[in-house]
Amino acid sequence: MTTDVIDAKELKNSDPVFGQMSFDDHEQIVFCNDKDTGLKAIIGIHNTVLGPALGGTRMWQYNSEWEALNDVLRLSRGMTFKSAITGLNLGGGKAVIIGDAKTQKTSELMGRFGEFVHSLSGRYITAEDVGMATEDMDIVREVTPFVTGISESKGGAGNPSPITAYGVFMGMKAAAKFKYGSDILEDKNIFVQGIGNVGEALVEHLANEGAKVTISDISQERLQEVKSKYDVTIYGGSDIYSEEMDIYAPCALGATINDNTINKLRADIIAGAANNQLANELRHGTLLQERGILYAPDFLINAGGIINVYAELENYGKAEIMRKTENIYNTTLEIFENARQNNLSTHNAALNIAKDRIATRKRENAK
Ligand code: NAD
């Protein structure tokens, strides 16, 4: 898996940007290039009706520029609905930097990226995503105030990943409550795919609750590290999607629920941190519904991170961050109930509520 992969043929549409199938009335797309530092980045601003577009920066070795563009379009759109459903006054944006975070990320490159963010005068506010760390945001902060996720020592809310993991844990518990009648995860057979910043923190919650956790990652080092800390099993098979499990928690990259995997999945519940888990929201959301697999919408349950960074803008503290994140449990249950009553996929039920909030604000703004 690379990133939110869609068949390469599907990526190219007749027109290079506005004609892309991931293009969904995005307000602004900014291509950033700096020869000296090797920076090649794309900033996507999807929608700013509710507020400035906030979303993290992902650094990834994309196979092509099409793939990077597709990723930023999908991710920035997802942020719009994430903030809307969480009740935050933020729009949706995201940035991708093309390159290997391990070998090509330098402080000069991050500084130059920060200057591009600054040039948007606050329409886009960045934060960390895959391939980024709090220290990288500290570098960006030196050239622009339009950044969140900076170190606590520099006045930020710190690493958002543990909060994201806590929100995913809350969403997963709500799914268990809805599916099994109890939110206790003890003895549940849970597969966590991707044990990076969020995945590991989720594993900790699950292990503490006595769940039977299996972990998978492309990094052997990470697997050994996490295994040494918690009572978990390292996945030894070759096709995680065919395994018998109660809960599948995708915590690596997106689009793992796709045409190739959906018919193999035998989980009761899907609840994880990865953004854009459904390769095709409509088709795969509906297929999951038909197959009786309860899907906790990613943009709903992985909102802990944005709740955390929003605190930096609104000046609320840890207690309020935790309260808002814990509330993901209630919102998730409400969405499941709404989906059941209206015979919708859970993804669509969540999306409809988010879209309604944006439409209402747009009408109010127009008055
Ligand atoms: P991370 O880079 O720390 O971890 C990702 C992990 O996935 C790495 O350990 C990597 O080796 C592993 N991985 C990559 N491809 C894999 C594959 N095919 N199979 C198994 N493992 C694989 O990233 P993170 O911050 O933990 O974020 C994880 C996901 O959650 C991402 O999709 C991210 O967009 C999303 N997310 C993160 C946050 C946050 O606060 N960090 C918030 C919302 C959403």
Coordinates of C-alpha atoms and ligand atoms in Angstrom, one line a residue:
M1 CA 0.0 0.0 0.0
T2 CA 1.3 3.4 -0.8
T3 CA -1.1 6.2 0.2
D4 CA -4.8 6.7 -0.4
V5 CA -4.4 4.6 -3.5
I6 CA -6.8 4.6 -6.3
D7 CA -6.1 2.8 -9.5
A8 CA -3.5 4.9 -11.4
K9 CA -5.7 5.0 -14.5
E10 CA -8.5 6.5 -12.5
L11 CA -6.3 9.3 -11.2
K12 CA -5.8 10.9 -14.6
N13 CA -9.0 12.5 -15.8
S14 CA -9.4 14.7 -18.8
D15 CA -8.4 17.9 -16.9
P16 CA -5.4 18.0 -14.6
V17 CA -6.8 19.7 -11.6
F18 CA -10.5 20.7 -11.7
G19 CA -11.3 17.6 -13.7
Q20 CA -9.8 15.2 -11.2
M21 CA -12.3 12.8 -9.7
S22 CA -11.2 13.8 -6.2
F23 CA -11.9 17.4 -7.0
D24 CA -15.0 18.4 -5.0
D25 CA -15.4 22.1 -5.4
H26 CA -12.2 22.9 -3.6
E27 CA -11.8 26.7 -3.1
Q28 CA -8.0 26.8 -3.7
I29 CA -5.1 24.6 -4.6
V30 CA -1.6 25.9 -4.2
F31 CA 1.4 24.3 -5.8
C32 CA 4.6 25.1 -4.0
N33 CA 8.1 24.7 -5.4
D34 CA 11.5 25.7 -4.1
K35 CA 14.5 24.6 -6.1
D36 CA 17.1 25.3 -3.4
T37 CA 15.5 23.1 -0.7
G38 CA 13.9 20.6 -3.1
L39 CA 10.5 21.4 -1.7
K40 CA 7.6 20.2 -3.8
A41 CA 4.3 20.6 -2.0
I42 CA 0.6 21.0 -2.6
I43 CA -1.8 22.8 -0.3
G44 CA -5.4 22.1 -0.7
I45 CA -8.1 24.4 0.7
H46 CA -11.4 22.6 0.4
N47 CA -13.9 24.8 2.2
T48 CA -13.7 27.8 4.5
V49 CA -17.4 28.4 5.3
L50 CA -17.0 27.4 9.0
G51 CA -13.6 29.0 9.5
P52 CA -9.9 28.9 8.3
A53 CA -9.0 25.6 6.6
L54 CA -7.0 23.6 9.2
G55 CA -5.3 20.3 8.4
G56 CA -2.0 18.6 8.8
T57 CA 0.9 18.3 6.4
R58 CA 1.8 14.8 5.1
M59 CA 5.2 14.0 3.7
W60 CA 5.2 10.9 1.6
Q61 CA 7.1 9.4 -1.3
Y62 CA 4.3 9.5 -3.8
N63 CA 4.6 7.4 -7.0
S64 CA 3.4 10.3 -9.1
E65 CA 2.3 13.9 -8.8
W66 CA -1.2 12.6 -9.7
E67 CA -1.2 10.5 -6.6
A68 CA 0.0 13.5 -4.4
L69 CA -2.7 15.8 -5.9
N70 CA -5.4 13.1 -5.4
D71 CA -4.3 12.6 -1.8
V72 CA -4.4 16.3 -0.9
L73 CA -7.8 16.8 -2.6
R74 CA -9.2 13.8 -0.7
L75 CA -7.6 14.7 2.6
S76 CA -8.5 18.4 2.6
R77 CA -12.2 17.5 1.8
G78 CA -12.2 15.0 4.7
M79 CA -11.0 17.8 7.0
T80 CA -14.0 20.0 6.1
F81 CA -16.4 17.3 7.3
K82 CA -14.3 16.3 10.3
S83 CA -14.4 19.8 11.7
A84 CA -18.0 20.2 10.8
I85 CA -19.2 17.0 12.5
T86 CA -17.1 17.8 15.6
G87 CA -18.7 21.2 15.9
L88 CA -15.5 23.2 15.4
N89 CA -15.4 26.5 13.6
L90 CA -12.8 25.4 11.1
G91 CA -12.8 24.7 7.4
G92 CA -11.0 21.9 5.7
G93 CA -7.4 22.0 4.3
K94 CA -4.4 19.8 4.1
A95 CA -0.9 19.9 2.6
V96 CA 1.3 17.2 1.1
I97 CA 5.0 17.4 0.6
I98 CA 6.4 15.1 -2.0
G99 CA 9.4 13.2 -0.7
D100 CA 10.9 10.8 1.8
A101 CA 10.4 12.2 5.3
K102 CA 13.3 10.1 6.6
T103 CA 15.9 11.3 4.1
Q104 CA 14.6 14.5 2.4
K105 CA 13.1 16.5 5.3
T106 CA 15.4 19.3 6.3
S107 CA 14.9 22.3 8.5
E108 CA 15.4 24.5 5.4
L109 CA 12.7 22.7 3.5
M110 CA 10.3 23.0 6.5
G111 CA 11.1 26.7 6.8
R112 CA 10.4 27.3 3.1
F113 CA 7.2 25.3 3.4
G114 CA 6.2 27.6 6.4
E115 CA 6.7 30.6 4.2
F116 CA 4.3 29.3 1.6
V117 CA 1.8 28.6 4.4
H118 CA 2.3 32.2 5.6
S119 CA 1.7 33.6 2.1
L120 CA -1.9 32.4 2.4
S121 CA -2.5 34.9 5.3
G122 CA -4.3 32.4 7.5
R123 CA -6.7 30.9 5.1
Y124 CA -4.8 27.7 5.7
I125 CA -3.4 26.7 9.1
T126 CA -1.1 23.7 9.2
A127 CA -0.3 20.9 11.7
E128 CA 1.4 17.5 11.6
D129 CA 0.3 14.4 9.7
V130 CA 2.2 11.3 8.5
G131 CA 5.9 12.0 8.2
M132 CA 5.8 15.1 10.4
A133 CA 6.7 15.6 14.1
T134 CA 6.0 18.4 16.6
E135 CA 9.6 19.7 16.1
D136 CA 8.8 20.2 12.4
M137 CA 5.9 22.4 13.3
D138 CA 8.2 24.3 15.6
I139 CA 10.3 25.2 12.6
V140 CA 7.2 26.3 10.7
R141 CA 6.2 28.4 13.7
E142 CA 9.4 30.4 13.3
V143 CA 8.2 31.9 10.0
T144 CA 4.4 31.9 10.4
P145 CA 1.8 32.0 13.2
F146 CA -0.5 29.9 11.0
V147 CA 0.5 26.6 12.4
T148 CA -0.7 24.3 15.3
G149 CA 0.6 21.2 16.9
I150 CA 3.7 22.9 18.1
S151 CA 5.6 21.9 21.3
E152 CA 4.0 22.5 24.7
S153 CA 7.2 24.4 25.7
K154 CA 6.5 26.8 22.8
G155 CA 2.9 27.3 23.9
G156 CA 1.3 24.6 21.8
A157 CA -1.0 21.7 22.7
G158 CA 1.8 19.2 21.9
N159 CA 1.6 15.9 20.0
P160 CA -2.0 15.3 19.0
S161 CA -1.6 11.6 18.4
P162 CA -2.5 10.3 21.9
I163 CA -5.7 12.4 21.8
T164 CA -6.5 11.1 18.4
A165 CA -6.0 7.6 19.7
Y166 CA -8.3 8.3 22.7
G167 CA -11.0 9.5 20.3
V168 CA -10.7 6.4 18.2
F169 CA -10.9 4.3 21.3
M170 CA -14.1 6.1 22.3
G171 CA -15.5 5.6 18.8
M172 CA -14.6 1.9 18.9
K173 CA -16.3 1.5 22.2
A174 CA -19.5 3.2 20.9
A175 CA -19.4 0.8 17.9
A176 CA -19.1 -2.2 20.3
K177 CA -22.0 -0.8 22.4
F178 CA -24.1 -0.5 19.2
K179 CA -23.1 -3.9 17.8
Y180 CA -22.8 -6.1 20.9
G181 CA -24.9 -4.2 23.5
S182 CA -21.8 -3.5 25.7
D183 CA -18.8 -1.3 25.2
I184 CA -16.4 -3.5 27.1
L185 CA -13.6 -4.5 24.7
E186 CA -12.1 -7.2 27.0
D187 CA -11.4 -10.4 25.0
K188 CA -12.4 -8.8 21.7
N189 CA -10.2 -9.9 18.9
I190 CA -8.8 -6.6 17.5
F191 CA -6.4 -6.1 14.6
V192 CA -4.5 -2.8 14.6
Q193 CA -2.9 -2.1 11.2
G194 CA -0.2 0.5 11.5
I195 CA 1.3 1.1 14.9
G196 CA 2.8 4.5 14.5
N197 CA 2.0 7.5 16.7
V198 CA -1.7 6.9 16.9
G199 CA -1.7 3.1 16.5
E200 CA 0.6 2.5 19.4
A201 CA -1.4 4.8 21.7
L202 CA -4.6 2.9 20.7
V203 CA -2.9 -0.4 21.4
E204 CA -2.1 0.9 24.9
H205 CA -5.8 1.6 25.6
L206 CA -6.9 -1.7 24.1
A207 CA -4.3 -3.7 26.0
N208 CA -5.2 -2.0 29.3
E209 CA -8.8 -3.1 28.7
G210 CA -7.8 -6.7 28.2
A211 CA -8.6 -6.9 24.4
K212 CA -6.8 -9.6 22.4
V213 CA -4.7 -7.3 20.2
T214 CA -2.9 -8.3 17.0
I215 CA -0.6 -5.7 15.4
S216 CA 0.7 -5.3 11.9
D217 CA 3.1 -2.8 10.4
I218 CA 5.5 -2.7 7.5
S219 CA 8.3 -1.7 10.0
Q220 CA 9.7 -4.7 11.9
E221 CA 11.4 -2.3 14.2
R222 CA 8.0 -0.8 15.3
L223 CA 6.5 -4.3 15.7
Q224 CA 9.3 -5.4 18.0
E225 CA 9.2 -2.1 20.0
V226 CA 5.4 -2.2 20.6
K227 CA 5.4 -5.9 21.3
S228 CA 8.1 -5.3 24.0
K229 CA 5.7 -2.9 25.8
Y230 CA 2.3 -4.5 25.6
D231 CA 0.7 -8.0 25.7
V232 CA 0.0 -8.2 21.9
T233 CA 0.5 -10.6 19.1
I234 CA 2.5 -9.7 15.9
Y235 CA 0.5 -10.6 12.8
G236 CA 2.3 -13.4 11.0
G237 CA 0.0 -14.0 8.1
S238 CA 0.0 -12.6 4.6
D239 CA -3.5 -11.2 4.1
I240 CA -4.9 -9.3 7.1
Y241 CA -8.1 -8.7 5.3
S242 CA -9.1 -12.4 5.3
E243 CA -8.5 -12.9 9.0
E244 CA -11.2 -13.7 11.4
M245 CA -11.5 -10.8 13.8
D246 CA -14.1 -8.8 15.8
I247 CA -12.7 -5.4 15.1
Y248 CA -10.4 -4.1 12.4
A249 CA -8.6 -0.8 13.2
P250 CA -6.9 0.7 10.2
C251 CA -4.3 3.1 11.6
A252 CA -1.8 3.2 8.7
L253 CA -2.8 5.0 5.5
G254 CA -6.1 5.3 3.7
A255 CA -8.2 3.4 1.1
T256 CA -7.7 0.0 2.7
I257 CA -11.4 -0.7 2.3
N258 CA -11.5 -1.1 -1.4
D259 CA -12.7 -3.4 -4.2
N260 CA -10.0 -5.9 -3.5
T261 CA -10.5 -6.1 0.3
I262 CA -14.2 -5.5 1.0
N263 CA -15.5 -8.9 0.2
K264 CA -12.8 -10.6 2.2
L265 CA -13.4 -8.7 5.4
R266 CA -14.8 -10.7 8.2
A267 CA -14.8 -8.1 11.0
D268 CA -18.0 -7.0 12.8
I269 CA -16.7 -3.5 13.2
I270 CA -14.3 -1.2 11.5
A271 CA -13.0 1.6 13.7
G272 CA -9.6 3.1 13.2
A273 CA -7.6 6.3 12.9
A274 CA -6.6 6.4 9.2
N275 CA -8.0 9.1 7.1
N276 CA -10.1 8.2 4.0
Q277 CA -10.4 4.5 4.8
L278 CA -13.1 4.0 2.1
A279 CA -11.5 4.1 -1.3
N280 CA -14.9 5.0 -2.7
E281 CA -17.1 6.5 0.0
L282 CA -20.4 5.9 -1.6
R283 CA -19.9 2.4 -3.0
H284 CA -17.8 1.0 -0.1
G285 CA -19.9 2.7 2.6
T286 CA -23.0 1.0 1.2
L287 CA -21.3 -2.3 0.7
L288 CA -20.3 -2.4 4.3
Q289 CA -23.8 -1.5 5.3
E290 CA -25.2 -4.4 3.2
R291 CA -22.6 -6.8 4.6
G292 CA -23.6 -5.9 8.2
I293 CA -20.1 -4.5 9.0
L294 CA -20.5 -1.6 11.3
Y295 CA -18.2 1.2 10.1
A296 CA -17.3 4.0 12.5
P297 CA -16.7 6.9 10.1
D298 CA -13.0 7.8 10.1
F299 CA -13.5 11.6 10.0
L300 CA -15.8 11.3 13.0
I301 CA -13.7 9.1 15.3
N302 CA -10.3 10.4 14.5
A303 CA -11.1 14.0 15.3
G304 CA -9.2 14.0 18.6
G305 CA -6.2 15.4 16.9
I306 CA -8.0 18.4 15.5
I307 CA -9.8 19.0 18.8
N308 CA -6.3 19.1 20.4
V309 CA -4.8 21.6 17.9
Y310 CA -8.0 23.7 17.9
A311 CA -7.3 24.3 21.6
E312 CA -4.2 26.3 20.5
L313 CA -6.5 28.7 18.5
E314 CA -9.3 28.9 21.1
N315 CA -7.2 28.8 24.2
Y316 CA -8.9 26.0 26.0
G317 CA -7.0 23.5 28.2
K318 CA -6.5 19.8 28.6
A319 CA -9.7 19.2 30.5
E320 CA -11.8 20.6 27.7
I321 CA -9.8 18.7 25.1
M322 CA -10.6 15.5 26.9
R323 CA -14.3 16.4 27.3
K324 CA -14.7 17.1 23.6
T325 CA -12.8 14.0 22.6
E326 CA -14.8 11.8 25.0
N327 CA -17.9 13.1 23.4
I328 CA -16.9 11.3 20.2
Y329 CA -18.5 8.3 22.0
N330 CA -22.0 10.0 22.1
T331 CA -21.7 11.5 18.6
T332 CA -20.8 8.1 17.1
L333 CA -23.8 6.4 18.8
E334 CA -26.1 9.1 17.5
I335 CA -24.7 8.6 13.9
F336 CA -25.3 4.9 14.1
E337 CA -28.8 5.4 15.3
N338 CA -29.4 8.0 12.6
A339 CA -28.1 5.6 10.0
R340 CA -30.3 2.8 11.2
Q341 CA -33.4 4.9 11.3
N342 CA -32.8 6.4 7.8
N343 CA -31.4 3.2 6.3
L344 CA -28.2 5.0 5.3
S345 CA -24.6 3.9 5.4
T346 CA -23.0 5.2 8.6
H347 CA -20.6 7.2 6.4
N348 CA -23.5 9.0 4.6
A349 CA -25.3 9.6 7.9
A350 CA -22.3 11.4 9.3
L351 CA -21.6 13.2 6.0
N352 CA -25.2 14.5 5.8
I353 CA -25.0 16.0 9.3
A354 CA -21.7 17.7 8.5
K355 CA -23.0 19.1 5.2
D356 CA -26.1 20.4 6.9
R357 CA -24.0 22.4 9.4
I358 CA -22.0 23.9 6.6
A359 CA -25.1 24.8 4.6
T360 CA -26.7 26.4 7.6
R361 CA -23.6 28.5 8.3
K362 CA -23.4 29.5 4.7
R363 CA -27.0 30.8 4.8
E364 CA -26.3 32.7 8.0
N365 CA -23.1 34.2 6.6
A366 CA -25.1 35.4 3.5
K367 CA -27.6 37.3 5.6
Ligands
NAD1 P1 2.6 7.4 11.6 O1 3.4 7.7 10.4 O2 3.1 7.7 13.0 O3 2.2 5.8 11.6 C1 1.8 5.1 10.5 C2 2.3 3.7 10.7 O4 1.7 2.9 9.7 C3 3.8 3.5 10.6 O5 4.3 2.8 11.7 C4 4.0 2.8 9.2 O6 5.1 2.0 9.2 C5 2.7 2.0 9.2 N1 2.3 1.5 7.8 C6 2.4 2.1 6.7 N2 1.9 1.4 5.7 C7 1.5 0.2 6.3 C8 0.9 -1.0 5.8 N3 0.7 -1.2 4.5 N4 0.6 -1.9 6.7 C9 0.8 -1.8 8.0 N5 1.4 -0.7 8.5 C10 1.7 0.3 7.6 O7 1.2 8.1 11.5 P2 0.1 8.4 12.6 O8 0.3 9.8 13.0 O9 0.0 7.3 13.6 O10 -1.3 8.4 11.7 C11 -1.9 7.2 11.3 C12 -3.1 7.4 10.5 O11 -4.0 8.2 11.3 C13 -2.9 8.3 9.2 O12 -3.7 7.9 8.2 C14 -3.2 9.7 9.7 O13 -3.6 10.5 8.6 C15 -4.4 9.4 10.6 N6 -4.6 10.5 11.6 C16 -3.6 10.8 12.4 C17 -3.8 11.8 13.4 C18 -2.8 12.2 14.4 O14 -3.1 12.9 15.4 N7 -1.6 11.8 14.2 C19 -5.1 12.4 13.4 C20 -6.1 12.0 12.5 C21 -5.8 11.0 11.6

